[in-house]
Coordinates of C-alpha atoms and ligand atoms in Angstrom, one line a residue:
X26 CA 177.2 103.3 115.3
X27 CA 177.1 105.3 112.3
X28 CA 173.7 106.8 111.2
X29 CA 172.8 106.1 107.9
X30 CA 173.6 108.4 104.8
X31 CA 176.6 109.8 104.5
X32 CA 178.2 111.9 107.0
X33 CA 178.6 115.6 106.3
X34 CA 181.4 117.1 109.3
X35 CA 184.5 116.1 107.9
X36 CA 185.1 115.7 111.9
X37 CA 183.0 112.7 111.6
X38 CA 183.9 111.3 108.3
X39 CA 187.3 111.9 110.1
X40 CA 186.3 109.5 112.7
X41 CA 184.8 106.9 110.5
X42 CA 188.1 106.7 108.4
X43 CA 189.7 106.0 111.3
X44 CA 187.5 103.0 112.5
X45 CA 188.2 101.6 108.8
X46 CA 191.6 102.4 109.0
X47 CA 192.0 100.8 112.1
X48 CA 190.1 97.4 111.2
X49 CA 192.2 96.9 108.2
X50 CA 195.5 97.3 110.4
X51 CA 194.1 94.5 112.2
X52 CA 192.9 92.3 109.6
X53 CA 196.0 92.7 107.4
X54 CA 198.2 92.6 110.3
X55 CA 201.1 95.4 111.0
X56 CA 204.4 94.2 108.1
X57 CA 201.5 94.1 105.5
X58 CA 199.6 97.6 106.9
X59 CA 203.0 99.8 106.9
X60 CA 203.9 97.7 103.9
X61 CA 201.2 98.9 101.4
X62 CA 198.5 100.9 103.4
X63 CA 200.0 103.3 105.5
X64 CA 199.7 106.3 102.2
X65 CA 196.2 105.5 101.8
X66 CA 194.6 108.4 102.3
X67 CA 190.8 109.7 102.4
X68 CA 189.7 111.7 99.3
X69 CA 186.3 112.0 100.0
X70 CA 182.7 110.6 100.1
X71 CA 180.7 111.3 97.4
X72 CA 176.9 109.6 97.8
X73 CA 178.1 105.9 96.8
X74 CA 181.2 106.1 96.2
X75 CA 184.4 106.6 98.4
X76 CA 187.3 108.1 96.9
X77 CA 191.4 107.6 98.1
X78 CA 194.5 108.2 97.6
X79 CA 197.7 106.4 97.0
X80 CA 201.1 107.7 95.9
X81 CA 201.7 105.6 93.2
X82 CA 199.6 103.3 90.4
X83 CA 201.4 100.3 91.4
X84 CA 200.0 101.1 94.9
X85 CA 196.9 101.7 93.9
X86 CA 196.5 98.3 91.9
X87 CA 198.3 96.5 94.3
X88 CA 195.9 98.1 97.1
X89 CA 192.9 97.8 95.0
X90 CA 193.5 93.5 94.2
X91 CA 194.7 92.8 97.5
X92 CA 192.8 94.5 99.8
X93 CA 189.8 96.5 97.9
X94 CA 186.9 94.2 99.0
X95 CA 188.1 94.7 102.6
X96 CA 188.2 98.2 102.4
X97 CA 184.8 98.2 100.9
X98 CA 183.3 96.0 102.8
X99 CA 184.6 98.0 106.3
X100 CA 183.3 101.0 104.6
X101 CA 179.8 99.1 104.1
X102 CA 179.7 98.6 108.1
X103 CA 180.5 102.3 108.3
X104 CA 178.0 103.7 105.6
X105 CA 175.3 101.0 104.3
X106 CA 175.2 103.3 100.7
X107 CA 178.4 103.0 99.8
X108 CA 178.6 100.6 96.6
X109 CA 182.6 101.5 95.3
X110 CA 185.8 102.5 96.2
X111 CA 187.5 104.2 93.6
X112 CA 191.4 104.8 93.9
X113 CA 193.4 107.7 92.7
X114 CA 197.0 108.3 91.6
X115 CA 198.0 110.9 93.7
X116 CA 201.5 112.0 94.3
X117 CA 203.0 112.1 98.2
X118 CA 203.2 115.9 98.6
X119 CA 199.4 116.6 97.2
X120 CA 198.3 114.0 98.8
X121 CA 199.7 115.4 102.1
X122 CA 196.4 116.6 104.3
X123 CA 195.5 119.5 104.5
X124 CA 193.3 121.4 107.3
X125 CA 189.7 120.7 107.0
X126 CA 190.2 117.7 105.0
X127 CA 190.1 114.3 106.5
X128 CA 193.4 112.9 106.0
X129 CA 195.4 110.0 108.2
X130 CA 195.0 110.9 111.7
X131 CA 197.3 108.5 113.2
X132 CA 200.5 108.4 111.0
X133 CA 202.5 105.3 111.2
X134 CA 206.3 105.9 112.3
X135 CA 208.1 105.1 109.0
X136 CA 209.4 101.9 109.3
X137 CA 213.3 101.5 108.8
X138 CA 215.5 99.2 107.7
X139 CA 216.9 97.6 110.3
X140 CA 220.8 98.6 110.6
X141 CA 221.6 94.7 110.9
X142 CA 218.7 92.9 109.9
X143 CA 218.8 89.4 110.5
X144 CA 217.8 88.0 107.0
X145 CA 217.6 84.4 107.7
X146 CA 215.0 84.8 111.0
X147 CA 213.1 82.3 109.3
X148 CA 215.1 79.4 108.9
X149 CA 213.3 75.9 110.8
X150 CA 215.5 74.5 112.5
X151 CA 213.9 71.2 111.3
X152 CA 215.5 71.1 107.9
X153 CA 218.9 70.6 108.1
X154 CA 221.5 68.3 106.4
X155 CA 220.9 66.0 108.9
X156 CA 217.7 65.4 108.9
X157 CA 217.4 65.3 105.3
X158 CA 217.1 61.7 104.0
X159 CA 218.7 60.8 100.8
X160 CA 217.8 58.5 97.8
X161 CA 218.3 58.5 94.1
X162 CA 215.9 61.3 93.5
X163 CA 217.5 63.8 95.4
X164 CA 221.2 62.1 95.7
X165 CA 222.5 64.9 92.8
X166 CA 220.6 68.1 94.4
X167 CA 221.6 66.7 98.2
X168 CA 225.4 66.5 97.0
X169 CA 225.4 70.2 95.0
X170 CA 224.2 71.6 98.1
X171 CA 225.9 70.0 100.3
X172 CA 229.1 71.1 98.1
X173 CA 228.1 74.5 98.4
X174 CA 227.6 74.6 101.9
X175 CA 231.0 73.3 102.0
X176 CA 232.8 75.9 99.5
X177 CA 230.4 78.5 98.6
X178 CA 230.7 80.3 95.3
X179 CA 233.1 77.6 93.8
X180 CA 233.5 77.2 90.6
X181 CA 230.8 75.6 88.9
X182 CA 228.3 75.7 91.3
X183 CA 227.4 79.7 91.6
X184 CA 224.0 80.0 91.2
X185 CA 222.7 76.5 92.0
X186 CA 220.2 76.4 91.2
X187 CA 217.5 73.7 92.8
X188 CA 214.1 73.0 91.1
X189 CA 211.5 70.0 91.3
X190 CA 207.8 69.6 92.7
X191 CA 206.4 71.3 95.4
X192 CA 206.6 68.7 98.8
X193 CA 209.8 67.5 97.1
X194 CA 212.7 69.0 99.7
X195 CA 213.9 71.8 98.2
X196 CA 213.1 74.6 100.6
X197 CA 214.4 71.6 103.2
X198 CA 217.8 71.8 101.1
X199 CA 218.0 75.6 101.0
X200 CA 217.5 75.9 105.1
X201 CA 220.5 73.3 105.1
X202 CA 222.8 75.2 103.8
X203 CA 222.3 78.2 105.4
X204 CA 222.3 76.5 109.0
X205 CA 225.5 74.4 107.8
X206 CA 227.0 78.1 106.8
X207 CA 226.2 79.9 109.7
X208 CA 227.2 77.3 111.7
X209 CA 230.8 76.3 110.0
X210 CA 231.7 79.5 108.3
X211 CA 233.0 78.6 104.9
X212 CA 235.5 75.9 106.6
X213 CA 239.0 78.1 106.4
X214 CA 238.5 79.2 109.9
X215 CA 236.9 82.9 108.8
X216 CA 233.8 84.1 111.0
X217 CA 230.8 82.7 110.3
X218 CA 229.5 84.1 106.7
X219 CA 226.3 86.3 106.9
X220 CA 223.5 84.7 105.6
X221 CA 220.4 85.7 103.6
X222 CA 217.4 83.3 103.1
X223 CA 213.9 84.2 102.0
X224 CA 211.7 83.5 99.8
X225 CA 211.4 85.4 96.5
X226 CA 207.9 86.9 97.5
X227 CA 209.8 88.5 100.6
X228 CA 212.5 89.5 98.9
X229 CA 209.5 91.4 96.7
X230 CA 207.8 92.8 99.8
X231 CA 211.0 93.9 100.9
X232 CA 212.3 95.6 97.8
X233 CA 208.9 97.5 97.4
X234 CA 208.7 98.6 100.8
X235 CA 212.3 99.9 100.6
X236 CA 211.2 101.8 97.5
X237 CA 208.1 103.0 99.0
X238 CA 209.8 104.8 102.2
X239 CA 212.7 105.8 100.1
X240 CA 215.2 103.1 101.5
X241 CA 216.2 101.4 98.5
X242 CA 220.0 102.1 99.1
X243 CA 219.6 100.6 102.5
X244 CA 217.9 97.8 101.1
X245 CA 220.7 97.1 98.4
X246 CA 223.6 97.7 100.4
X247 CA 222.1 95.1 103.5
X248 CA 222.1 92.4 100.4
X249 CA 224.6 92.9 98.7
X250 CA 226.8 92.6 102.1
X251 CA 225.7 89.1 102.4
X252 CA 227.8 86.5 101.5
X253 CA 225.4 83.5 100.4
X254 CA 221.6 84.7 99.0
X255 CA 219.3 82.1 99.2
X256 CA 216.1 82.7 97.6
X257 CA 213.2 79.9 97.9
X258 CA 210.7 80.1 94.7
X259 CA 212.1 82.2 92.2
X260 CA 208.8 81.4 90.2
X261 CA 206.8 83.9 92.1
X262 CA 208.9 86.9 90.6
X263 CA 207.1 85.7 87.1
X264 CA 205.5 89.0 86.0
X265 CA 207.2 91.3 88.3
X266 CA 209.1 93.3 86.6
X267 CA 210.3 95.7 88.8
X268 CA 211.4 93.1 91.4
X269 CA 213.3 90.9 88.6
X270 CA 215.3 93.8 87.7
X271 CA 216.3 94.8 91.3
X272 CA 216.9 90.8 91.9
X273 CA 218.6 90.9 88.7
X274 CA 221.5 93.5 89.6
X275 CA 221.5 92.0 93.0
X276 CA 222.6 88.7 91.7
X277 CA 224.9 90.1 89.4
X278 CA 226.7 92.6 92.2
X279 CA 226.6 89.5 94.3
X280 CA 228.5 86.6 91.8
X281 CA 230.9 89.7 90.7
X282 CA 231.8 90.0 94.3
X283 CA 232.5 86.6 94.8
X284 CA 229.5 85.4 96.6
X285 CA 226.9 82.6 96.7
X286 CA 223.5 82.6 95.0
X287 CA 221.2 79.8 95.6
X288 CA 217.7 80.0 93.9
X289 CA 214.7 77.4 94.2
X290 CA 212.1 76.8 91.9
X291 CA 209.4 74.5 90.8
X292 CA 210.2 74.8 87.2
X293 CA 214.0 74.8 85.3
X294 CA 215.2 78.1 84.3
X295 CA 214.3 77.3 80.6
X296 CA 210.9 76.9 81.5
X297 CA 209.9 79.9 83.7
X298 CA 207.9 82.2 81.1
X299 CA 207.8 85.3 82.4
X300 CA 211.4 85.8 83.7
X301 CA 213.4 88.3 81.6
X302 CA 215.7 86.3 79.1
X303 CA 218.8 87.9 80.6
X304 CA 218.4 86.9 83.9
X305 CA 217.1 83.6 82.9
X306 CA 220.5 83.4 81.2
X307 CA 222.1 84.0 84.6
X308 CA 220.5 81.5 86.4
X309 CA 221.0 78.6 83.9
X310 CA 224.9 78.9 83.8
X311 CA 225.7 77.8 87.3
X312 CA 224.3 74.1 88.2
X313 CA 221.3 73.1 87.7
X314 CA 219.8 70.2 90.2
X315 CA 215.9 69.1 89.8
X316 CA 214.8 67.0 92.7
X317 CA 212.9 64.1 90.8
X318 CA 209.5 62.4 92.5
X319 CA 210.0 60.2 95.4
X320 CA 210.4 56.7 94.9
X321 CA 209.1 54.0 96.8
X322 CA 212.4 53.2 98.4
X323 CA 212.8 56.8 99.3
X324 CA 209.5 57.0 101.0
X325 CA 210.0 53.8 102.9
X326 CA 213.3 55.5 104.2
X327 CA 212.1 58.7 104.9
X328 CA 209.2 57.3 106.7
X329 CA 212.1 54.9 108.8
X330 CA 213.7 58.3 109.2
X331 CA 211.0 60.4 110.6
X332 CA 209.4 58.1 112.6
X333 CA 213.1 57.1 114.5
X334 CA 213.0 60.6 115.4
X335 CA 209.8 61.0 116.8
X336 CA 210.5 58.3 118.9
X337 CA 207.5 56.3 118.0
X338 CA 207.1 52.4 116.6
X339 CA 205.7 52.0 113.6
X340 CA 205.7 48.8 112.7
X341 CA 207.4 47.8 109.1
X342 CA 203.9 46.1 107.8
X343 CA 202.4 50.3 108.0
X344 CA 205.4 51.7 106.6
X345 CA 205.5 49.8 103.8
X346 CA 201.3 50.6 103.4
X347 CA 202.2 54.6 103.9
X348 CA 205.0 54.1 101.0
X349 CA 202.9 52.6 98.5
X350 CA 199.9 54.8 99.1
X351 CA 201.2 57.9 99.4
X352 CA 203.0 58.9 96.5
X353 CA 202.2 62.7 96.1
X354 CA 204.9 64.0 97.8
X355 CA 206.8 64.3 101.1
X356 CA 205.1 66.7 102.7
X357 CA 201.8 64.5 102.3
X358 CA 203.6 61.8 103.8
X359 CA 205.4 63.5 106.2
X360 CA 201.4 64.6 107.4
X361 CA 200.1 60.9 107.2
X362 CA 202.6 59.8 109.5
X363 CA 202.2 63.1 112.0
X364 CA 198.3 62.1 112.5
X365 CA 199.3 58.5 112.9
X366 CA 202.3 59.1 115.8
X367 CA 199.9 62.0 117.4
X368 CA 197.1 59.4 117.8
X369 CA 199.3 56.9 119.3
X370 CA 201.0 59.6 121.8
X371 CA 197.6 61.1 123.1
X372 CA 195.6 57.3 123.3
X373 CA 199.1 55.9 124.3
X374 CA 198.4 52.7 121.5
X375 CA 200.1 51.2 119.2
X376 CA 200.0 52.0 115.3
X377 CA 198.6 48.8 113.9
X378 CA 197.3 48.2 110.4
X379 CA 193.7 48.8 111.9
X380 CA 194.2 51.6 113.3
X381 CA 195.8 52.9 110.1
X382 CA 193.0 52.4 107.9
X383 CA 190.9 54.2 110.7
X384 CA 193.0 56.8 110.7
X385 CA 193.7 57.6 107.5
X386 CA 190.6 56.4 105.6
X387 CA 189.9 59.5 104.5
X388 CA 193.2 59.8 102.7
X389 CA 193.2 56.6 101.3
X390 CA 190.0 57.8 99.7
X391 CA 191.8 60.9 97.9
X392 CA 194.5 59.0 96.7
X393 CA 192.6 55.5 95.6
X394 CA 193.1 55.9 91.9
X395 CA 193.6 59.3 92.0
X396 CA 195.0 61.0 89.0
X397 CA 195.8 64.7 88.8
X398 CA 195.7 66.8 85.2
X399 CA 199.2 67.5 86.4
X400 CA 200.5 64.2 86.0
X401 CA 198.5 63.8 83.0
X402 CA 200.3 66.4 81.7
X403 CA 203.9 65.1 82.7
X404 CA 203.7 61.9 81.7
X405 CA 202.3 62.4 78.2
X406 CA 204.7 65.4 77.4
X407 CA 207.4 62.5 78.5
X408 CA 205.9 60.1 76.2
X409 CA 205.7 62.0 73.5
X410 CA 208.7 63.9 74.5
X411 CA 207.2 67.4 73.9
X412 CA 207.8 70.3 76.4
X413 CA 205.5 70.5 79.4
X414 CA 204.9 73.6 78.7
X415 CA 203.4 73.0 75.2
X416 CA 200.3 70.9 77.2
X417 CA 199.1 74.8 78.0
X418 CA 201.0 76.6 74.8
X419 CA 199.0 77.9 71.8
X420 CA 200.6 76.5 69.4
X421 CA 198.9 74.4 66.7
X422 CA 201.9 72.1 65.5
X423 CA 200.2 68.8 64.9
X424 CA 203.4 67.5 66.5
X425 CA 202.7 69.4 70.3
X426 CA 198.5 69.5 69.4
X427 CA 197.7 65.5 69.4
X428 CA 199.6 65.1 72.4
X429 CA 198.0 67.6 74.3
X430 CA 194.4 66.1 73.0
X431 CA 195.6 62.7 74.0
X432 CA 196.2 64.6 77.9
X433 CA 192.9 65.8 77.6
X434 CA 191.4 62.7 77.0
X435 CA 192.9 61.2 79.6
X436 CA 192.0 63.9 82.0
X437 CA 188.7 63.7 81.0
X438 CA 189.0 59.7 81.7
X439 CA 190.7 59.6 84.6
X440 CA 189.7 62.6 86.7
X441 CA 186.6 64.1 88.1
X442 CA 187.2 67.6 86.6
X443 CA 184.5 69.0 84.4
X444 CA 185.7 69.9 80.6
X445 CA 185.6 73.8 81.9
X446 CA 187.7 73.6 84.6
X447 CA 190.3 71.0 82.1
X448 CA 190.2 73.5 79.6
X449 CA 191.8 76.3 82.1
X450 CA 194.4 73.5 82.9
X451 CA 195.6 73.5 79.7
X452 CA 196.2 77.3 79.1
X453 CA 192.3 78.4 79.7
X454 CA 191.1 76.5 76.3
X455 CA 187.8 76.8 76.4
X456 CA 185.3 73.4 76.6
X457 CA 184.5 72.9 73.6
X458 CA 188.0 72.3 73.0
X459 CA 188.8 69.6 75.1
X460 CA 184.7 67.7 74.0
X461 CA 186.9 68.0 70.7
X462 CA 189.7 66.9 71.9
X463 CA 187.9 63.4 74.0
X464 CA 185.8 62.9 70.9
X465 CA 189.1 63.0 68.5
X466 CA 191.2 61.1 70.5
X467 CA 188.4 58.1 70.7
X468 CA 187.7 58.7 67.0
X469 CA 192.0 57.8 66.5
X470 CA 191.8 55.0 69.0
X471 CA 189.5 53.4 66.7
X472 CA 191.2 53.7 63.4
X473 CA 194.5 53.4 64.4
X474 CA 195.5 50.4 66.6
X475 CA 199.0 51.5 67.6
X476 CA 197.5 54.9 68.6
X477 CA 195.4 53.1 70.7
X478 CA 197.9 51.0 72.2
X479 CA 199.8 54.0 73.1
X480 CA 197.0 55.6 74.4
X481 CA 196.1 52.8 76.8
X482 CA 199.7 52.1 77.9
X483 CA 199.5 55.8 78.8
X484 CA 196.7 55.0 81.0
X485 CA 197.9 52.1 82.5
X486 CA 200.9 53.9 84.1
X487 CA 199.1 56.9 85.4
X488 CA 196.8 54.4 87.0
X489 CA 199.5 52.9 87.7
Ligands
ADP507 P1 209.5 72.1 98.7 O1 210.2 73.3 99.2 O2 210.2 71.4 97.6 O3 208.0 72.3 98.4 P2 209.9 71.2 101.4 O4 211.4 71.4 101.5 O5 209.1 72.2 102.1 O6 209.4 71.0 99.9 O7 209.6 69.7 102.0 C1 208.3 69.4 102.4 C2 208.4 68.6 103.7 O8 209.0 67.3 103.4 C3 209.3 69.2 104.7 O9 208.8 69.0 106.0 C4 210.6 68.5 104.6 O10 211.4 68.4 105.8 C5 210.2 67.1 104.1 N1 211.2 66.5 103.2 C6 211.2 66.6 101.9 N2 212.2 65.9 101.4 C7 212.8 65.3 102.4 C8 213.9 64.3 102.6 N3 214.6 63.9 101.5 N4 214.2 63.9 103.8 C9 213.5 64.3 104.9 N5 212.5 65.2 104.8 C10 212.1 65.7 103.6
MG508 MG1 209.4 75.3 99.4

């Protein structure tokens, strides 16, 4: 154990910067430590305050969000004084240690790009085109990507791009076509195509740690040797710029060569803010495919589906309950049914309506009546046939405003959130807004019946 106050030898504050060093290897885990810690380096302590090092600013923020409480609090077991960590710019070669000054004592082995790195390690072998059930809301993605599995980088379809709600099949659709590719080839009899999938917060990890150990040729060439690029939630490269310009000539180099891109998102190109307009461009002028909310029929079939597969009986009576209840998405479904056919296999008893609602009571709960500001928001933008983006825009237009007071009311109505945390749905308004907003909104339903009406029809379908 460390004695209290701060240690003077640097051979001991040596020591203790290892011990810190060494728990946040193991809390972080090794990718993420050789990733962005691996150049921190120890400045010095100075009576509360610890200083380090990191090469770059981008580092040193990403270092300092990600990981600073960790650092501080492992420095708190250390040395009870310490109170802040403060990070420093400082460039590789200064930063390098010098005799006498505590500095990395166990330098990790730069990590390499692999020479053949297998870029789609991570594919489930669950989600494949065969297990993938279809129905009206997914019929048009489902056939686009089937296409492109088929002919990659036809005409047309190069991007394809896939977007819809999260739970809604599209990373299921994006693993499908790579299996059917590395399986089939691209159907003329050539060798099976190389195939890159991740998702677009890899391919950000990856890109930064190629730049960070000097490997960014590597890095480019491995991609742009691929044939098809698959990359699952584009929407998490919102803000980076770095990474959107990398992606951006990566994408280019690719669809010049010939090749396939396939991009997912949550949102349509048009409405990722935060995406630089060029490369927006790009990915709106190959297909476009949303994957609309399940319906009821598509539930009921992907429930038939999924349980034919596990092998388990669930009786017609409990489908049908499942499909009408939960509507969310398929992935909530898909967990309802999981707890239902692990119960039966460990008790060895039937699913029966009974046990159902034992079962899943708790569910039930959540979802009787349950409304979420998201919805709100969807449906009313529909209705009034305004962007859904305007529900969290700042502008004022009396044509985008009233509807967006009319969501708030009905967020306010129909959900347990508090005005506070509505406000920060609707791009962080603050409270007092959306007490405005309720007590408008009633004020209209009162003078204007066909307002009201329209109000209370919205209602009634989100209650649905
Ligand atoms: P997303 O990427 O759109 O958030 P996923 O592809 O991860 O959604 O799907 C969530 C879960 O639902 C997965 O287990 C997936 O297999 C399943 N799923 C979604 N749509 C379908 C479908 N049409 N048929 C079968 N399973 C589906
Ligand atoms: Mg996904």
């Amino acid at each position: 154990m460390a004695k209290p106050g701060p240690p003077s030898a640097p051979a001991q504050l040596a020591e203790l910067w290892a011990r810190v060093r060494g728990r946040l290897r193991n809390e972080v885990g090794e990718v993420e430590y050789r990733t962005w810690l691996r150049q921190l380096t120890l400045i010095g302590v100075d009576g509360e305050e610890v200083a380090v090092s990191l090469p770059t600013r981008f580092l040193c923020d990403w270092v300092r969000t990600h990981h600073g409480d960790m650092l501080l609090g492992f420095w708190q077991a250390e040395i009870p004084e310490i109170r802040r960590i403060e990070f420093r710019v400082v460039p590789e070669k200064a930063a390098e240690p010098s005799p006498g000054r505590a500095g990395p004592l166990t330098p990790a082995p730069e990590p390499r790009v692999e020479n053949r790195p297998d870029w789609s390690a991570s594919l489930d072998p669950r989600f494949t085109f065969d297990t993938f059930v279809v129905g009206k809301p997914n019929e048009f993605a489902h056939a686009c990507a089937r296409r492109v599995a088929e002919k990659p980088a036809s005409a047309g379809f190069n991007p394809l791009f896939l977007y819809g709600g999260v739970g809604l099949g599209k990373t299921h659709l994006m693993h499908a076509i790579a299996w059917a590719i590395r399986e089939h080839g691209n159907g003329d009899g050539r060798k099976p195509m190389t195939v890159a999938y991740m998702s677009a917060e890899k391919f950000m990890y990856r890109f930064i740690g190629a730049l960070r150990t000097g490997q960014t040729m590597e890095f480019k060439e491995a991609l742009r040797g691929v044939e098809v690029l698959l990359v699952d939630d584009l929407q998490f490269l919102i803000g980076k710029d770095n990474t959107q310009e990398e992606f951006f000539h990566t994408f280019n180099a690719l669809v010049d060569a010939g090749r396939q891109i396939v991009v997912s998102s949550d949102k349509p190109p048009a409405e990722l803010a935060g995406i630089e307009d060029r490369l927006r461009t790009r990915l709106g002028c190959g297909m476009l495919a949303d994957i609309h909310a399940t319906t009821y029929e598509l539930r009921l079939s992907i429930l038939e589906s999924k349980a034919a597969q596990a092998g388990v009986v669930v009786p017609p009576k409990v489908q049908e309950l499942l499909a009408h209840k939960i509507t969310a998405n398929v992935r909530e479904l898909e967990g309802a049914l999981n707890k239902l056919v692990a119960h039966a296999n460990l008790f060895g008893r039937a699913i029966t309506l009974e046990s159902v609602h034992d079962l899943l009571g708790d569910i039930w709960r959540q979802y009787d009546r349950k409304v979420t500001i998201d919805e709100i928001q969807k449906k009313v933008a529909e209705h009034y046939k305004i962007r859904l983006s305007d529900m969290s825009s700042p502008r004022r237009a009396r044509n985008v405003a009233r509807p967006r007071q009319v969501a708030m009311y009905l967020s306010k109505q129909l959900t347990t959130r508090s005005l506070p945390e509505i406000g920060r749905r609707f791009g962080g308004r603050d409270h007092t807004t959306v007490m405005h907003a309720v007590s408008r909104v009633a004020e209209l339903m009162q003078q204007d019946s066909a307002f009201a009406e329209d109000v209370e029809l919205l209602r009634r379908m989100l209650e649905g």
